Each structure stands twice: as structure tokens, then as C-alpha cells.
């Protein structure tokens, strides 16, 4: 599987987990009234002015969540090693609200002895084994000890590299981040990828960052 497939797969798992949590906590959280879409030139942008962050539970940074996920992974297989981590923030979150780097996380671990992967979620510091399945790992997996950059530092780099302006311009955005420890590029680098996506027009600002040194490896703006 390539990195795009990993991202899409893990983001789907995280979204499913979030839906489940929202359902469980529905009666304890604030109710939202459906918004009637008005006939305007840009209704999504106008709706964006009314959107508030929608998370109903406390999150954590990637490294804090990883500690809980690792315990669950080693209970599954003693030789489990991290392949990737990913998270999606609530739509409409402001730059200031993103800066703490805290949310719920999905982790994929690989067991060389079992030739399997396990998907583990961490919600409110509680790690849960979601699924397992066979997997052939073609690329070397880098040692997680080289993972220095936590999620709040990645987000800060993204915001400083144009993310603040992107949020101000687009108004309704969502943030996704993913850490990759498998060396698909064959360059010995463990990498973060962070993307801000506009819900109004599909534009995206994406940054690739060295997870060890913090060096920005690539910056792309997708869309007009």
C-alpha cells in the first residue's frame, strides 16, 4: 500500500471512531441545530463563519497518544513496531485551537513475526485495538527512537509556512496529519505530512517535514 492509501484508510478509521464517540456522548453534549442553506454566491463560506470546533472529548498529542497505543500493540504482539500515526481535527477549528496538537489518534503497528498489522485508536487516552490483518512489509521500518517532532511542533511549522493565511482566506478548513516510519522514499527519513484542506473549494496546503530534525522537505499548494 502506498502512503495515500494508508492516509485514507487510517483517516476513515479515525472518523468512524469519532462518530462512535459522538453517538455515545450525544446526550451529554450540546445539541446542534441544523443549518438551513441560503441561496448565496458562496454558501459554504458563509456557513464557515458559524462553524465551531465539534470535538466532544479531550485529545492528546501524537507522542502522548503513542505511549498508550504502544502498550496495546505490545499486548497484541511483543515485536509490534510503529508504521504510521494519523489524525484529523474538527472542521472550522482556528489556528489557535490547532496549536496544542491534541486530538484523537489512529496508529498502525506491524509485527514481523506474525506478518500482520494492527490498527489501534487512542480516544481520551484510552487505547483500543480496532482491527488486525495480514501484511507484507516491503520497506524498512525506521526505529521510532528517531521520532523527535511531536504534533504541536508539526502544526506550528505548517501554520508558519502559510497555514495561518490559508485558514484566514478559506475560513472553513480541516487539518489532517500523518507520521510515517516506513522508509518508502529510501532516504532514511521518518516523515510527517500535514495538510490543511478547504471545504469550500478543495484547495489544500501540504507540508512534508523530517520527523527527526524538523526540516521542511516539501511544500505544495493544491488547487487554484
PDB file of C-alpha atoms in Angstrom:
ATOM      1  CA  UNK A   1       0.000   0.000   0.000  1.00  0.00           C
ATOM      2  CA  UNK A   2       1.292   3.494  -0.767  1.00  0.00           C
ATOM      3  CA  UNK A   3       1.163   6.422   1.638  1.00  0.00           C
ATOM      4  CA  UNK A   4      -2.008   7.891   0.173  1.00  0.00           C
ATOM      5  CA  UNK A   5      -3.826   4.581   0.749  1.00  0.00           C
ATOM      6  CA  UNK A   6      -2.522   4.479   4.329  1.00  0.00           C
ATOM      7  CA  UNK A   7      -3.707   8.027   4.968  1.00  0.00           C
ATOM      8  CA  UNK A   8      -7.179   7.418   3.522  1.00  0.00           C
ATOM      9  CA  UNK A   9      -7.541   4.133   5.397  1.00  0.00           C
ATOM     10  CA  UNK A  10      -6.451   5.449   8.768  1.00  0.00           C
ATOM     11  CA  UNK A  11      -8.412   8.703   8.448  1.00  0.00           C
ATOM     12  CA  UNK A  12     -11.517   6.582   7.740  1.00  0.00           C
ATOM     13  CA  UNK A  13     -10.881   4.563  10.910  1.00  0.00           C
ATOM     14  CA  UNK A  14     -10.389   7.740  12.959  1.00  0.00           C
ATOM     15  CA  UNK A  15     -13.599   9.245  11.567  1.00  0.00           C
ATOM     16  CA  UNK A  16     -15.545   6.053  12.374  1.00  0.00           C
ATOM     17  CA  UNK A  17     -14.190   6.134  15.919  1.00  0.00           C
ATOM     18  CA  UNK A  18     -15.149   9.795  16.277  1.00  0.00           C
ATOM     19  CA  UNK A  19     -18.686   9.052  15.074  1.00  0.00           C
ATOM     20  CA  UNK A  20     -18.989   6.268  17.641  1.00  0.00           C
ATOM     21  CA  UNK A  21     -17.792   8.509  20.461  1.00  0.00           C
ATOM     22  CA  UNK A  22     -20.132  11.314  19.429  1.00  0.00           C
ATOM     23  CA  UNK A  23     -23.034   8.835  19.430  1.00  0.00           C
ATOM     24  CA  UNK A  24     -22.172   7.582  22.916  1.00  0.00           C
ATOM     25  CA  UNK A  25     -21.811  11.086  24.326  1.00  0.00           C
ATOM     26  CA  UNK A  26     -24.657  12.654  22.376  1.00  0.00           C
ATOM     27  CA  UNK A  27     -26.972  13.072  25.335  1.00  0.00           C
ATOM     28  CA  UNK A  28     -24.208  14.655  27.404  1.00  0.00           C
ATOM     29  CA  UNK A  29     -23.030  17.212  24.868  1.00  0.00           C
ATOM     30  CA  UNK A  30     -24.575  20.312  23.333  1.00  0.00           C
ATOM     31  CA  UNK A  31     -27.204  19.746  20.688  1.00  0.00           C
ATOM     32  CA  UNK A  32     -26.690  21.382  17.315  1.00  0.00           C
ATOM     33  CA  UNK A  33     -29.498  22.825  15.232  1.00  0.00           C
ATOM     34  CA  UNK A  34     -29.482  22.034  11.553  1.00  0.00           C
ATOM     35  CA  UNK A  35     -28.436  24.976   9.409  1.00  0.00           C
ATOM     36  CA  UNK A  36     -30.697  25.844   6.505  1.00  0.00           C
ATOM     37  CA  UNK A  37     -28.570  26.656   3.470  1.00  0.00           C
ATOM     38  CA  UNK A  38     -29.367  30.034   1.994  1.00  0.00           C
ATOM     39  CA  UNK A  39     -29.129  30.830  -1.688  1.00  0.00           C
ATOM     40  CA  UNK A  40     -25.941  32.859  -1.824  1.00  0.00           C
ATOM     41  CA  UNK A  41     -22.976  33.117  -4.086  1.00  0.00           C
ATOM     42  CA  UNK A  42     -20.817  31.075  -1.687  1.00  0.00           C
ATOM     43  CA  UNK A  43     -22.973  29.315   0.964  1.00  0.00           C
ATOM     44  CA  UNK A  44     -20.124  27.146   2.296  1.00  0.00           C
ATOM     45  CA  UNK A  45     -18.001  30.172   3.061  1.00  0.00           C
ATOM     46  CA  UNK A  46     -20.925  31.853   4.857  1.00  0.00           C
ATOM     47  CA  UNK A  47     -21.596  28.670   6.832  1.00  0.00           C
ATOM     48  CA  UNK A  48     -17.951  28.640   7.809  1.00  0.00           C
ATOM     49  CA  UNK A  49     -18.443  31.801   9.804  1.00  0.00           C
ATOM     50  CA  UNK A  50     -20.872  29.890  12.052  1.00  0.00           C
ATOM     51  CA  UNK A  51     -18.898  26.656  12.461  1.00  0.00           C
ATOM     52  CA  UNK A  52     -17.371  25.893  15.857  1.00  0.00           C
ATOM     53  CA  UNK A  53     -14.978  23.032  16.683  1.00  0.00           C
ATOM     54  CA  UNK A  54     -17.048  19.905  17.213  1.00  0.00           C
ATOM     55  CA  UNK A  55     -14.902  17.596  19.344  1.00  0.00           C
ATOM     56  CA  UNK A  56     -16.689  16.318  22.437  1.00  0.00           C
ATOM     57  CA  UNK A  57     -13.734  14.680  24.151  1.00  0.00           C
ATOM     58  CA  UNK A  58     -10.238  15.564  25.296  1.00  0.00           C
ATOM     59  CA  UNK A  59      -7.365  14.695  22.993  1.00  0.00           C
ATOM     60  CA  UNK A  60      -3.613  14.366  23.311  1.00  0.00           C
ATOM     61  CA  UNK A  61      -0.515  14.993  21.236  1.00  0.00           C
ATOM     62  CA  UNK A  62       0.792  12.236  18.983  1.00  0.00           C
ATOM     63  CA  UNK A  63       3.626  11.260  21.327  1.00  0.00           C
ATOM     64  CA  UNK A  64       1.381  11.089  24.390  1.00  0.00           C
ATOM     65  CA  UNK A  65      -1.175   9.004  22.478  1.00  0.00           C
ATOM     66  CA  UNK A  66       1.604   6.767  21.137  1.00  0.00           C
ATOM     67  CA  UNK A  67       2.592   5.729  24.665  1.00  0.00           C
ATOM     68  CA  UNK A  68      -0.912   4.347  25.236  1.00  0.00           C
ATOM     69  CA  UNK A  69      -1.079   2.778  21.775  1.00  0.00           C
ATOM     70  CA  UNK A  70       2.305   1.091  22.200  1.00  0.00           C
ATOM     71  CA  UNK A  71       1.158  -0.714  25.341  1.00  0.00           C
ATOM     72  CA  UNK A  72      -1.880  -2.026  23.498  1.00  0.00           C
ATOM     73  CA  UNK A  73       0.247  -3.020  20.489  1.00  0.00           C
ATOM     74  CA  UNK A  74       2.741  -4.976  22.577  1.00  0.00           C
ATOM     75  CA  UNK A  75      -0.106  -6.801  24.275  1.00  0.00           C
ATOM     76  CA  UNK A  76      -1.139  -7.827  20.752  1.00  0.00           C
ATOM     77  CA  UNK A  77       2.366  -8.812  19.565  1.00  0.00           C
ATOM     78  CA  UNK A  78       5.550  -8.353  21.575  1.00  0.00           C
ATOM     79  CA  UNK A  79       7.544  -7.319  18.482  1.00  0.00           C
ATOM     80  CA  UNK A  80       4.990  -4.754  17.252  1.00  0.00           C
ATOM     81  CA  UNK A  81       6.599  -1.671  15.715  1.00  0.00           C
ATOM     82  CA  UNK A  82       5.002   1.580  14.611  1.00  0.00           C
ATOM     83  CA  UNK A  83       4.273   2.016  10.898  1.00  0.00           C
ATOM     84  CA  UNK A  84       2.254   5.225  10.954  1.00  0.00           C
ATOM     85  CA  UNK A  85       0.077   7.553  13.000  1.00  0.00           C
ATOM     86  CA  UNK A  86      -2.664   9.873  11.787  1.00  0.00           C
ATOM     87  CA  UNK A  87      -5.328  12.280  12.996  1.00  0.00           C
ATOM     88  CA  UNK A  88      -7.990  14.617  11.624  1.00  0.00           C
ATOM     89  CA  UNK A  89      -9.074  17.739  13.531  1.00  0.00           C
ATOM     90  CA  UNK A  90     -12.670  19.069  13.645  1.00  0.00           C
ATOM     91  CA  UNK A  91     -13.651  21.301  10.760  1.00  0.00           C
ATOM     92  CA  UNK A  92     -13.698  25.001  11.437  1.00  0.00           C
ATOM     93  CA  UNK A  93     -11.005  24.898  14.136  1.00  0.00           C
ATOM     94  CA  UNK A  94      -8.996  28.110  14.337  1.00  0.00           C
ATOM     95  CA  UNK A  95      -5.223  28.279  14.144  1.00  0.00           C
ATOM     96  CA  UNK A  96      -5.069  28.944  17.888  1.00  0.00           C
ATOM     97  CA  UNK A  97      -7.196  25.886  18.596  1.00  0.00           C
ATOM     98  CA  UNK A  98      -4.941  23.703  16.451  1.00  0.00           C
ATOM     99  CA  UNK A  99      -1.682  24.809  18.054  1.00  0.00           C
ATOM    100  CA  UNK A 100      -1.810  22.436  21.032  1.00  0.00           C
ATOM    101  CA  UNK A 101      -1.640  19.482  18.614  1.00  0.00           C
ATOM    102  CA  UNK A 102      -4.157  17.500  20.653  1.00  0.00           C
ATOM    103  CA  UNK A 103      -6.878  15.245  19.255  1.00  0.00           C
ATOM    104  CA  UNK A 104      -7.719  11.534  18.921  1.00  0.00           C
ATOM    105  CA  UNK A 105      -5.222   9.375  17.027  1.00  0.00           C
ATOM    106  CA  UNK A 106      -5.087   6.237  14.917  1.00  0.00           C
ATOM    107  CA  UNK A 107      -1.918   4.108  14.871  1.00  0.00           C
ATOM    108  CA  UNK A 108      -0.864   1.226  12.638  1.00  0.00           C
ATOM    109  CA  UNK A 109       1.617  -1.289  14.061  1.00  0.00           C
ATOM    110  CA  UNK A 110       3.422  -4.089  12.234  1.00  0.00           C
ATOM    111  CA  UNK A 111       4.522  -7.437  13.672  1.00  0.00           C
ATOM    112  CA  UNK A 112       7.415  -9.026  11.714  1.00  0.00           C
ATOM    113  CA  UNK A 113       6.886 -12.399  13.396  1.00  0.00           C
ATOM    114  CA  UNK A 114       3.146 -12.544  12.679  1.00  0.00           C
ATOM    115  CA  UNK A 115       3.370 -10.716   9.327  1.00  0.00           C
ATOM    116  CA  UNK A 116       0.325  -8.723  10.370  1.00  0.00           C
ATOM    117  CA  UNK A 117      -0.692  -5.135  11.059  1.00  0.00           C
ATOM    118  CA  UNK A 118      -2.932  -3.849  13.821  1.00  0.00           C
ATOM    119  CA  UNK A 119      -4.908  -0.596  13.840  1.00  0.00           C
ATOM    120  CA  UNK A 120      -5.162   0.966  17.287  1.00  0.00           C
ATOM    121  CA  UNK A 121      -7.140   4.068  18.228  1.00  0.00           C
ATOM    122  CA  UNK A 122      -6.483   6.366  21.167  1.00  0.00           C
ATOM    123  CA  UNK A 123      -9.501   8.378  22.319  1.00  0.00           C
ATOM    124  CA  UNK A 124      -9.405  10.262  25.621  1.00  0.00           C
ATOM    125  CA  UNK A 125      -6.127   8.459  26.486  1.00  0.00           C
ATOM    126  CA  UNK A 126      -7.870   5.097  26.070  1.00  0.00           C
ATOM    127  CA  UNK A 127      -6.214   2.775  23.537  1.00  0.00           C
ATOM    128  CA  UNK A 128      -8.353   0.218  21.700  1.00  0.00           C
ATOM    129  CA  UNK A 129      -7.408  -2.472  19.201  1.00  0.00           C
ATOM    130  CA  UNK A 130      -9.683  -1.871  16.204  1.00  0.00           C
ATOM    131  CA  UNK A 131      -8.576  -4.482  13.670  1.00  0.00           C
ATOM    132  CA  UNK A 132      -5.749  -6.767  12.560  1.00  0.00           C
ATOM    133  CA  UNK A 133      -4.848  -8.258   9.205  1.00  0.00           C
ATOM    134  CA  UNK A 134      -2.086  -9.879   7.151  1.00  0.00           C
ATOM    135  CA  UNK A 135       0.580  -7.578   5.755  1.00  0.00           C
ATOM    136  CA  UNK A 136       3.822  -7.882   3.823  1.00  0.00           C
ATOM    137  CA  UNK A 137       6.169  -5.035   4.732  1.00  0.00           C
ATOM    138  CA  UNK A 138       8.359  -4.232   1.739  1.00  0.00           C
ATOM    139  CA  UNK A 139      10.135  -1.117   3.005  1.00  0.00           C
ATOM    140  CA  UNK A 140      12.378  -0.972   6.072  1.00  0.00           C
ATOM    141  CA  UNK A 141      10.742   0.342   9.237  1.00  0.00           C
ATOM    142  CA  UNK A 142      12.791   3.068  10.905  1.00  0.00           C
ATOM    143  CA  UNK A 143      13.442   2.995  14.639  1.00  0.00           C
ATOM    144  CA  UNK A 144      10.863   5.078  16.482  1.00  0.00           C
ATOM    145  CA  UNK A 145      13.641   6.497  18.666  1.00  0.00           C
ATOM    146  CA  UNK A 146      14.311   8.856  15.754  1.00  0.00           C
ATOM    147  CA  UNK A 147      10.872  10.434  16.170  1.00  0.00           C
ATOM    148  CA  UNK A 148      11.573  13.821  17.752  1.00  0.00           C
ATOM    149  CA  UNK A 149       8.855  16.154  16.422  1.00  0.00           C
ATOM    150  CA  UNK A 150       5.501  15.983  18.212  1.00  0.00           C
ATOM    151  CA  UNK A 151       2.220  17.017  16.601  1.00  0.00           C
ATOM    152  CA  UNK A 152       2.102  20.541  18.053  1.00  0.00           C
ATOM    153  CA  UNK A 153       5.518  21.298  16.512  1.00  0.00           C
ATOM    154  CA  UNK A 154       4.371  19.980  13.135  1.00  0.00           C
ATOM    155  CA  UNK A 155       1.260  22.160  13.234  1.00  0.00           C
ATOM    156  CA  UNK A 156       3.288  25.198  14.230  1.00  0.00           C
ATOM    157  CA  UNK A 157       5.560  24.645  11.208  1.00  0.00           C
ATOM    158  CA  UNK A 158       2.540  24.306   8.911  1.00  0.00           C
ATOM    159  CA  UNK A 159       0.920  27.485  10.216  1.00  0.00           C
ATOM    160  CA  UNK A 160       4.151  29.460   9.909  1.00  0.00           C
ATOM    161  CA  UNK A 161       4.670  28.155   6.359  1.00  0.00           C
ATOM    162  CA  UNK A 162       1.405  29.657   5.106  1.00  0.00           C
ATOM    163  CA  UNK A 163      -1.226  27.848   7.154  1.00  0.00           C
ATOM    164  CA  UNK A 164      -2.306  30.942   9.072  1.00  0.00           C
ATOM    165  CA  UNK A 165      -3.014  32.814   5.837  1.00  0.00           C
ATOM    166  CA  UNK A 166      -4.712  29.739   4.358  1.00  0.00           C
ATOM    167  CA  UNK A 167      -7.136  29.475   7.299  1.00  0.00           C
ATOM    168  CA  UNK A 168      -7.886  33.211   7.173  1.00  0.00           C
ATOM    169  CA  UNK A 169      -8.599  33.048   3.442  1.00  0.00           C
ATOM    170  CA  UNK A 170     -10.618  29.825   3.352  1.00  0.00           C
ATOM    171  CA  UNK A 171     -12.338  30.119   6.766  1.00  0.00           C
ATOM    172  CA  UNK A 172     -13.762  26.561   6.707  1.00  0.00           C
ATOM    173  CA  UNK A 173     -10.814  24.167   6.819  1.00  0.00           C
ATOM    174  CA  UNK A 174      -9.878  20.820   8.295  1.00  0.00           C
ATOM    175  CA  UNK A 175      -6.432  19.610   9.292  1.00  0.00           C
ATOM    176  CA  UNK A 176      -5.029  16.113   8.768  1.00  0.00           C
ATOM    177  CA  UNK A 177      -1.616  14.903   9.867  1.00  0.00           C
ATOM    178  CA  UNK A 178       0.216  11.617   9.352  1.00  0.00           C
ATOM    179  CA  UNK A 179       3.555  10.278  10.575  1.00  0.00           C
ATOM    180  CA  UNK A 180       5.333   7.601   8.516  1.00  0.00           C
ATOM    181  CA  UNK A 181       8.117   5.432   9.906  1.00  0.00           C
ATOM    182  CA  UNK A 182       8.461   3.120   6.899  1.00  0.00           C
ATOM    183  CA  UNK A 183      11.188   4.297   4.541  1.00  0.00           C
ATOM    184  CA  UNK A 184       9.220   4.429   1.279  1.00  0.00           C
ATOM    185  CA  UNK A 185      11.465   7.129  -0.139  1.00  0.00           C
ATOM    186  CA  UNK A 186      14.592   5.076   0.666  1.00  0.00           C
ATOM    187  CA  UNK A 187      16.239   8.128   2.202  1.00  0.00           C
ATOM    188  CA  UNK A 188      16.413   7.064   5.838  1.00  0.00           C
ATOM    189  CA  UNK A 189      13.947   9.769   6.872  1.00  0.00           C
ATOM    190  CA  UNK A 190      10.968   9.410   9.153  1.00  0.00           C
ATOM    191  CA  UNK A 191       8.426  11.926   7.844  1.00  0.00           C
ATOM    192  CA  UNK A 192       5.395  13.907   8.915  1.00  0.00           C
ATOM    193  CA  UNK A 193       2.824  15.048   6.374  1.00  0.00           C
ATOM    194  CA  UNK A 194       0.362  17.785   7.370  1.00  0.00           C
ATOM    195  CA  UNK A 195      -2.447  19.130   5.181  1.00  0.00           C
ATOM    196  CA  UNK A 196      -4.957  21.943   5.581  1.00  0.00           C
ATOM    197  CA  UNK A 197      -7.944  21.362   3.301  1.00  0.00           C
ATOM    198  CA  UNK A 198     -10.580  23.921   2.317  1.00  0.00           C
ATOM    199  CA  UNK A 199     -14.139  22.582   2.481  1.00  0.00           C
ATOM    200  CA  UNK A 200     -15.370  25.311   0.142  1.00  0.00           C
ATOM    201  CA  UNK A 201     -13.241  24.584  -2.919  1.00  0.00           C
ATOM    202  CA  UNK A 202     -10.970  21.614  -2.216  1.00  0.00           C
ATOM    203  CA  UNK A 203      -7.768  23.658  -2.084  1.00  0.00           C
ATOM    204  CA  UNK A 204      -5.059  22.183   0.122  1.00  0.00           C
ATOM    205  CA  UNK A 205      -1.781  23.281   1.655  1.00  0.00           C
ATOM    206  CA  UNK A 206       0.514  20.325   2.358  1.00  0.00           C
ATOM    207  CA  UNK A 207       3.851  20.180   4.150  1.00  0.00           C
ATOM    208  CA  UNK A 208       6.320  17.276   4.412  1.00  0.00           C
ATOM    209  CA  UNK A 209       8.595  17.518   7.446  1.00  0.00           C
ATOM    210  CA  UNK A 210      11.527  15.440   8.683  1.00  0.00           C
ATOM    211  CA  UNK A 211      10.242  13.937  11.941  1.00  0.00           C
ATOM    212  CA  UNK A 212      13.753  13.835  13.396  1.00  0.00           C
ATOM    213  CA  UNK A 213      15.254  17.213  12.513  1.00  0.00           C
ATOM    214  CA  UNK A 214      12.146  19.302  11.805  1.00  0.00           C
ATOM    215  CA  UNK A 215      13.453  20.219   8.345  1.00  0.00           C
ATOM    216  CA  UNK A 216      10.734  21.134   5.836  1.00  0.00           C
ATOM    217  CA  UNK A 217      11.200  18.722   2.928  1.00  0.00           C
ATOM    218  CA  UNK A 218       8.420  19.891   0.630  1.00  0.00           C
ATOM    219  CA  UNK A 219       5.563  22.384   0.474  1.00  0.00           C
ATOM    220  CA  UNK A 220       2.701  22.176  -2.016  1.00  0.00           C
ATOM    221  CA  UNK A 221      -0.441  24.176  -2.693  1.00  0.00           C
ATOM    222  CA  UNK A 222      -3.076  22.118  -4.487  1.00  0.00           C
ATOM    223  CA  UNK A 223      -5.893  23.872  -6.344  1.00  0.00           C
ATOM    224  CA  UNK A 224      -6.323  27.402  -7.639  1.00  0.00           C
TER     225      UNK A 224
END
